Coordinates of C-alpha atoms and ligand atoms in Angstrom, one line a residue:
M1 CA 20.5 45.4 43.9
A2 CA 22.0 42.0 44.8
K3 CA 24.9 41.2 43.8
T4 CA 25.5 38.5 41.7
G5 CA 28.8 36.7 40.0
P6 CA 33.1 36.3 41.8
N7 CA 34.0 38.6 44.3
V8 CA 36.6 40.7 42.6
A9 CA 40.5 41.2 44.7
D10 CA 40.1 45.1 44.8
A11 CA 43.6 45.2 45.5
P12 CA 46.2 43.3 44.2
T13 CA 48.0 40.2 45.2
A14 CA 51.6 40.0 44.5
M15 CA 52.8 36.3 43.7
R16 CA 56.2 36.0 44.9
T17 CA 59.1 33.4 43.5
L18 CA 61.9 33.1 46.2
G19 CA 65.3 31.4 45.1
W20 CA 65.0 27.4 45.4
G21 CA 67.3 25.0 45.3
D22 CA 67.8 25.7 41.5
Y23 CA 67.4 28.5 41.9
A24 CA 67.9 32.0 42.4
L25 CA 68.1 35.8 41.5
L26 CA 71.2 36.7 43.1
D27 CA 71.1 40.9 42.1
S28 CA 69.5 42.6 39.8
G29 CA 70.2 46.5 38.3
A30 CA 71.1 48.6 35.5
G31 CA 69.4 46.8 33.7
R32 CA 70.1 43.0 33.6
K33 CA 69.2 40.6 36.5
L34 CA 72.5 38.2 37.3
E35 CA 70.7 35.2 38.2
R36 CA 71.4 30.6 39.2
Y37 CA 70.2 28.3 37.1
G38 CA 71.4 25.1 38.8
P39 CA 75.3 25.2 38.1
Y40 CA 75.1 28.3 35.5
T41 CA 74.7 31.9 36.0
V42 CA 73.7 33.4 33.8
V43 CA 73.3 37.6 32.3
R44 CA 70.3 38.5 31.1
P45 CA 68.0 42.2 30.5
E46 CA 65.7 43.2 32.6
P47 CA 65.6 47.0 31.3
Q48 CA 63.2 47.5 33.8
C49 CA 65.8 47.0 37.4
L50 CA 66.4 50.9 37.4
W51 CA 68.5 50.7 40.4
T52 CA 72.0 49.7 41.4
P53 CA 73.5 46.3 41.5
R54 CA 74.2 45.1 44.8
L55 CA 76.9 42.3 44.6
P56 CA 80.3 43.0 43.6
V57 CA 81.8 43.6 39.9
S58 CA 83.3 40.3 39.9
A59 CA 80.1 38.3 40.7
W60 CA 78.6 39.6 37.6
E61 CA 81.8 39.2 35.3
G62 CA 82.0 36.0 36.7
A63 CA 78.7 34.4 35.3
D64 CA 79.0 31.3 33.1
A65 CA 76.5 33.0 30.3
V66 CA 75.6 36.5 29.1
F67 CA 72.6 37.0 26.8
E68 CA 73.8 39.4 24.3
P69 CA 69.6 41.5 22.3
T70 CA 69.9 42.2 18.6
D71 CA 66.5 44.3 18.7
E72 CA 64.1 45.2 20.6
D73 CA 62.7 41.8 20.9
E74 CA 63.8 38.4 22.5
A75 CA 66.3 37.9 20.0
G76 CA 69.9 37.9 20.3
R77 CA 72.7 35.6 21.4
W78 CA 74.5 33.9 24.4
R79 CA 78.3 35.0 25.0
F80 CA 79.5 32.0 26.9
K81 CA 82.3 31.5 29.6
G82 CA 83.9 27.8 28.9
R83 CA 81.5 25.2 27.4
P84 CA 78.3 24.4 29.4
K85 CA 75.8 22.0 28.5
E86 CA 72.8 22.0 25.8
S87 CA 70.7 20.8 28.1
W88 CA 71.6 20.5 32.4
P89 CA 68.3 18.9 34.8
L90 CA 66.7 21.2 37.2
A91 CA 64.0 20.7 39.7
W92 CA 60.9 22.6 41.1
G93 CA 58.8 20.1 44.3
P94 CA 57.7 17.1 42.1
A95 CA 59.0 18.1 38.5
K96 CA 62.3 17.7 36.7
F97 CA 62.7 19.5 34.3
H98 CA 66.1 20.8 31.5
G99 CA 67.2 23.9 31.4
R100 CA 68.8 25.7 27.8
F101 CA 70.1 28.2 26.3
T102 CA 67.2 29.2 24.0
N103 CA 67.6 31.8 21.0
F104 CA 64.6 33.8 22.9
R105 CA 66.5 34.8 26.1
H106 CA 64.9 32.4 28.9
L107 CA 66.1 28.9 29.9
A108 CA 63.3 26.5 28.5
F109 CA 61.0 27.6 31.5
F110 CA 60.3 31.1 33.5
P111 CA 61.1 30.8 37.0
E112 CA 58.4 33.5 38.3
Q113 CA 56.2 30.8 37.7
A114 CA 56.9 29.0 40.3
A115 CA 53.9 31.2 42.0
N116 CA 52.1 29.7 40.1
W117 CA 53.0 26.1 40.6
A118 CA 52.4 26.3 43.8
W119 CA 49.1 27.4 43.8
L120 CA 48.0 24.9 41.0
E121 CA 49.6 22.1 43.0
G122 CA 47.5 23.1 45.9
Q123 CA 44.4 23.3 43.7
V124 CA 44.8 19.8 42.8
R125 CA 45.5 18.3 45.6
R126 CA 42.2 20.4 47.6
A127 CA 40.7 19.0 44.4
V128 CA 41.6 15.5 45.2
A129 CA 41.2 15.9 48.9
S130 CA 37.5 16.9 48.3
G131 CA 36.8 13.7 46.3
Q132 CA 37.2 14.4 43.0
V133 CA 38.9 11.7 41.2
Q134 CA 41.4 12.5 39.2
P135 CA 40.6 16.6 38.6
R136 CA 40.8 17.0 34.5
V137 CA 42.5 20.6 33.6
L138 CA 44.1 22.0 30.7
N139 CA 47.2 23.5 30.2
L140 CA 46.4 26.0 26.7
F141 CA 50.2 27.4 25.9
G142 CA 51.9 25.1 28.3
Y143 CA 55.9 26.0 26.4
T144 CA 57.8 23.0 28.2
G145 CA 55.5 21.6 30.2
V146 CA 56.3 22.3 34.3
A147 CA 52.8 23.6 35.3
S148 CA 51.7 19.9 33.6
L149 CA 53.6 18.2 35.6
V150 CA 53.1 20.0 38.6
M151 CA 49.7 19.6 38.1
A152 CA 49.9 15.8 37.1
A153 CA 52.0 15.0 40.5
A154 CA 49.0 16.2 42.3
G155 CA 46.8 14.2 41.1
A156 CA 45.2 15.5 37.5
A157 CA 44.8 14.2 34.1
V158 CA 46.7 16.6 32.3
T159 CA 46.3 18.3 29.2
H160 CA 48.7 19.6 27.8
V161 CA 48.2 22.0 24.6
D162 CA 51.6 24.4 22.5
A163 CA 51.4 25.2 18.8
S164 CA 55.5 24.2 18.8
K165 CA 56.7 20.8 18.4
K166 CA 60.0 21.4 19.9
A167 CA 58.4 22.9 23.2
V168 CA 56.4 19.9 23.0
A169 CA 59.0 17.1 22.4
W170 CA 61.1 19.1 25.1
A171 CA 57.7 19.2 27.6
R172 CA 57.2 14.7 26.8
E173 CA 61.7 14.5 27.9
N174 CA 60.9 16.6 30.9
A175 CA 57.9 14.3 32.6
E176 CA 60.6 11.5 31.1
L177 CA 63.1 13.3 33.2
A178 CA 60.6 13.4 36.3
G179 CA 59.4 10.0 36.3
L180 CA 55.7 11.1 35.7
A181 CA 55.8 10.0 31.8
D182 CA 53.3 6.9 33.1
R183 CA 50.9 10.0 34.5
P184 CA 47.4 10.7 33.1
I185 CA 49.0 13.6 30.3
R186 CA 47.6 14.7 27.1
W187 CA 50.4 16.2 24.6
I188 CA 48.8 18.0 22.2
T189 CA 50.5 20.2 19.0
E190 CA 48.1 22.4 17.7
D191 CA 46.5 25.9 17.9
A192 CA 45.1 26.2 21.1
R193 CA 42.1 28.5 20.4
K194 CA 41.1 25.9 17.7
Y195 CA 41.6 22.9 20.3
V196 CA 39.2 25.0 22.5
Q197 CA 37.0 25.3 20.0
R198 CA 36.4 21.9 18.5
E199 CA 36.0 21.4 22.9
V200 CA 33.3 23.4 23.2
R201 CA 31.6 21.7 20.4
R202 CA 32.4 17.9 21.7
G203 CA 30.9 19.4 24.9
S204 CA 34.4 18.3 27.0
T205 CA 34.9 20.1 30.6
Y206 CA 37.9 20.9 32.1
D207 CA 37.9 21.2 36.1
G208 CA 41.1 23.2 35.9
I209 CA 42.6 25.6 33.4
I210 CA 45.4 27.4 33.1
L211 CA 46.1 29.5 30.1
D212 CA 49.8 31.6 29.6
P213 CA 48.9 33.5 26.1
P214 CA 52.4 35.1 24.2
K215 CA 51.6 39.1 23.0
Y216 CA 52.2 37.2 19.4
G217 CA 51.9 33.6 18.2
R218 CA 51.7 31.2 15.7
G219 CA 49.7 27.6 15.4
P220 CA 51.3 25.2 14.2
G221 CA 49.3 26.0 10.3
G222 CA 50.6 29.5 10.6
E223 CA 47.3 30.4 12.7
V224 CA 48.1 34.1 13.8
W225 CA 47.4 34.9 18.0
R226 CA 47.2 38.3 19.2
L227 CA 47.0 38.7 23.2
F228 CA 44.7 41.8 22.4
D229 CA 42.5 40.7 19.8
D230 CA 42.3 37.4 20.8
L231 CA 42.1 36.9 24.2
P232 CA 38.3 38.0 24.8
E233 CA 37.1 34.9 22.6
L234 CA 39.4 32.5 24.0
A235 CA 38.9 33.1 27.5
A236 CA 34.9 32.9 26.8
L237 CA 35.6 29.2 25.4
C238 CA 37.6 28.8 28.0
G239 CA 34.3 29.8 30.3
Q240 CA 32.2 27.5 28.9
L241 CA 34.5 24.5 29.1
L242 CA 34.5 24.5 33.0
S243 CA 32.7 22.2 34.7
Q244 CA 30.2 22.5 37.1
N245 CA 32.4 21.8 39.9
A246 CA 35.5 23.5 38.9
A247 CA 38.0 24.8 41.0
F248 CA 40.2 27.3 38.6
L249 CA 40.6 29.6 36.3
V250 CA 44.0 31.1 35.5
L251 CA 44.6 33.4 32.7
N252 CA 49.1 34.7 32.5
A253 CA 50.6 37.5 30.0
Y254 CA 53.6 38.9 30.4
A255 CA 52.6 41.8 27.1
E256 CA 53.8 45.3 28.3
R257 CA 50.4 47.4 28.7
I258 CA 48.3 44.4 30.0
S259 CA 48.4 44.5 33.4
G260 CA 46.3 42.3 36.2
A261 CA 43.6 44.7 36.9
A262 CA 42.5 44.3 32.8
L263 CA 42.5 40.5 32.8
S264 CA 40.0 40.3 36.2
G265 CA 38.0 42.5 34.2
L266 CA 38.0 39.4 31.4
L267 CA 37.8 36.9 33.8
A268 CA 34.6 38.3 35.5
E269 CA 33.3 38.6 32.6
V270 CA 33.3 35.4 31.3
L271 CA 32.6 33.6 34.4
K272 CA 29.8 36.8 35.9
D273 CA 27.2 33.4 36.3
R274 CA 29.8 31.7 38.3
A275 CA 30.0 32.0 42.5
G276 CA 33.8 32.5 43.9
T277 CA 36.0 34.4 43.8
I278 CA 38.8 36.8 42.0
E279 CA 42.4 37.5 42.6
W280 CA 44.6 39.1 40.0
G281 CA 48.4 41.1 40.4
E282 CA 51.4 40.7 40.0
L283 CA 54.2 37.7 39.6
A284 CA 57.8 38.5 40.6
L285 CA 61.6 37.6 41.7
V286 CA 62.9 38.4 44.5
E287 CA 66.1 38.6 44.2
E288 CA 68.7 37.1 47.2
A289 CA 70.8 40.1 47.9
G290 CA 71.2 42.9 49.9
A291 CA 69.5 41.5 52.7
K292 CA 70.1 44.0 55.2
E293 CA 68.6 46.7 52.9
G294 CA 65.6 44.3 52.3
P295 CA 65.3 42.8 49.2
R296 CA 64.1 44.3 46.0
Q297 CA 61.8 42.3 44.1
V298 CA 61.1 42.5 40.0
G299 CA 57.8 42.3 38.3
M300 CA 57.4 39.4 36.0
S301 CA 53.8 38.8 34.4
F302 CA 50.7 39.7 35.3
F303 CA 47.8 37.8 36.1
A304 CA 44.0 37.5 37.2
R305 CA 42.6 33.7 38.4
W306 CA 39.6 32.8 39.3
S307 CA 38.7 30.2 42.0
R308 CA 35.5 28.3 43.8
Ligands
LIG1 C1 55.0 32.3 27.3 S1 55.2 31.0 26.5 C2 54.0 30.2 27.6 C3 54.8 29.7 29.3 C4 54.5 29.2 29.5 N1 53.3 29.2 30.9 C5 55.3 28.8 30.6 O1 55.5 28.2 32.3 O2 56.5 27.6 30.8 C6 54.4 30.8 25.6 C7 54.0 30.0 24.3 O3 52.5 29.8 23.5 C8 52.6 28.5 22.1 N2 52.2 29.4 21.4 C9 52.3 30.6 20.6 N3 50.8 30.7 19.8 C10 50.3 29.7 19.8 C11 48.9 28.7 19.5 N4 48.6 30.0 18.8 N5 48.6 28.1 20.2 C12 49.4 27.0 20.7 N6 50.8 27.7 21.5 C13 50.7 29.0 20.6 C14 54.2 29.1 21.7 O4 55.4 28.0 21.4 C15 54.7 29.1 22.9 O5 55.4 27.7 24.1

């Protein structure tokens, strides 16, 4: 029987993020990560770092900020040495954005997403080079918008959707900081599923879609989002939103118990009528310390992505 649908990779791909000017994973171990975000060094919990740190204790003790978790989830509080700024400018390629010490242990962006940003940038550039004028792309659960800025800078018309007013406000500030506020980016504060349902009813299409849903979330009207219950329907609706000449659809997820293989199975079902390729795997941060022993890497999230 002739095979139909996209070709799904047999083996996972590691999407590795190495440090860049404004970010480095300096060291890891004993359940923690030591990172640099621009001028600040930061210690955060990371239970999967089961190994021993390689840098001297003094490097860890000198950190500007340490996140102390108060429970198993993301909550906790920062302990600062000195008085760091509330926000400070960082950059990745054409995107500029603010680092901030949030109450949820992260710094208002996710550095391991740099591997996705580079891939998305390449996809948009290729679409533009192949004659698509301003490919239309959708960034669902877009948070502070770095992916939106990268795609806008590469020539896309971007729709950025997030449930949080504050996240969208920070994303707009980032666009200002990056000098990209005049680019065609629509900033939408809405429940991702409601937005997509409406777009399907309207017959809208997109040339590329990325979604990075949390395990659990709420829309602005209290709509409940549960990854394992709700992703299949949302992914199917996103499949319907892809234009005939669409270039990509990327699913990313951080939840424990998800995997790249699981996301690729869903994507293959949703896109069974298309040709193209599905790759899947893990996004990992590559540590800077201990080049002598070989760099270690910390797996952060899972992805599956379709491209034409
Ligand atoms: C894991 S973060 C996304 C990270 C983002 N892709 C990035 O790389 O910066 C999850 C985001 O989903 C948003 N969110 C949660 N529930 C939502 C919902 N029902 N609809 C839309 N956005 C939601 C949160 O406000 C948060 O900004």
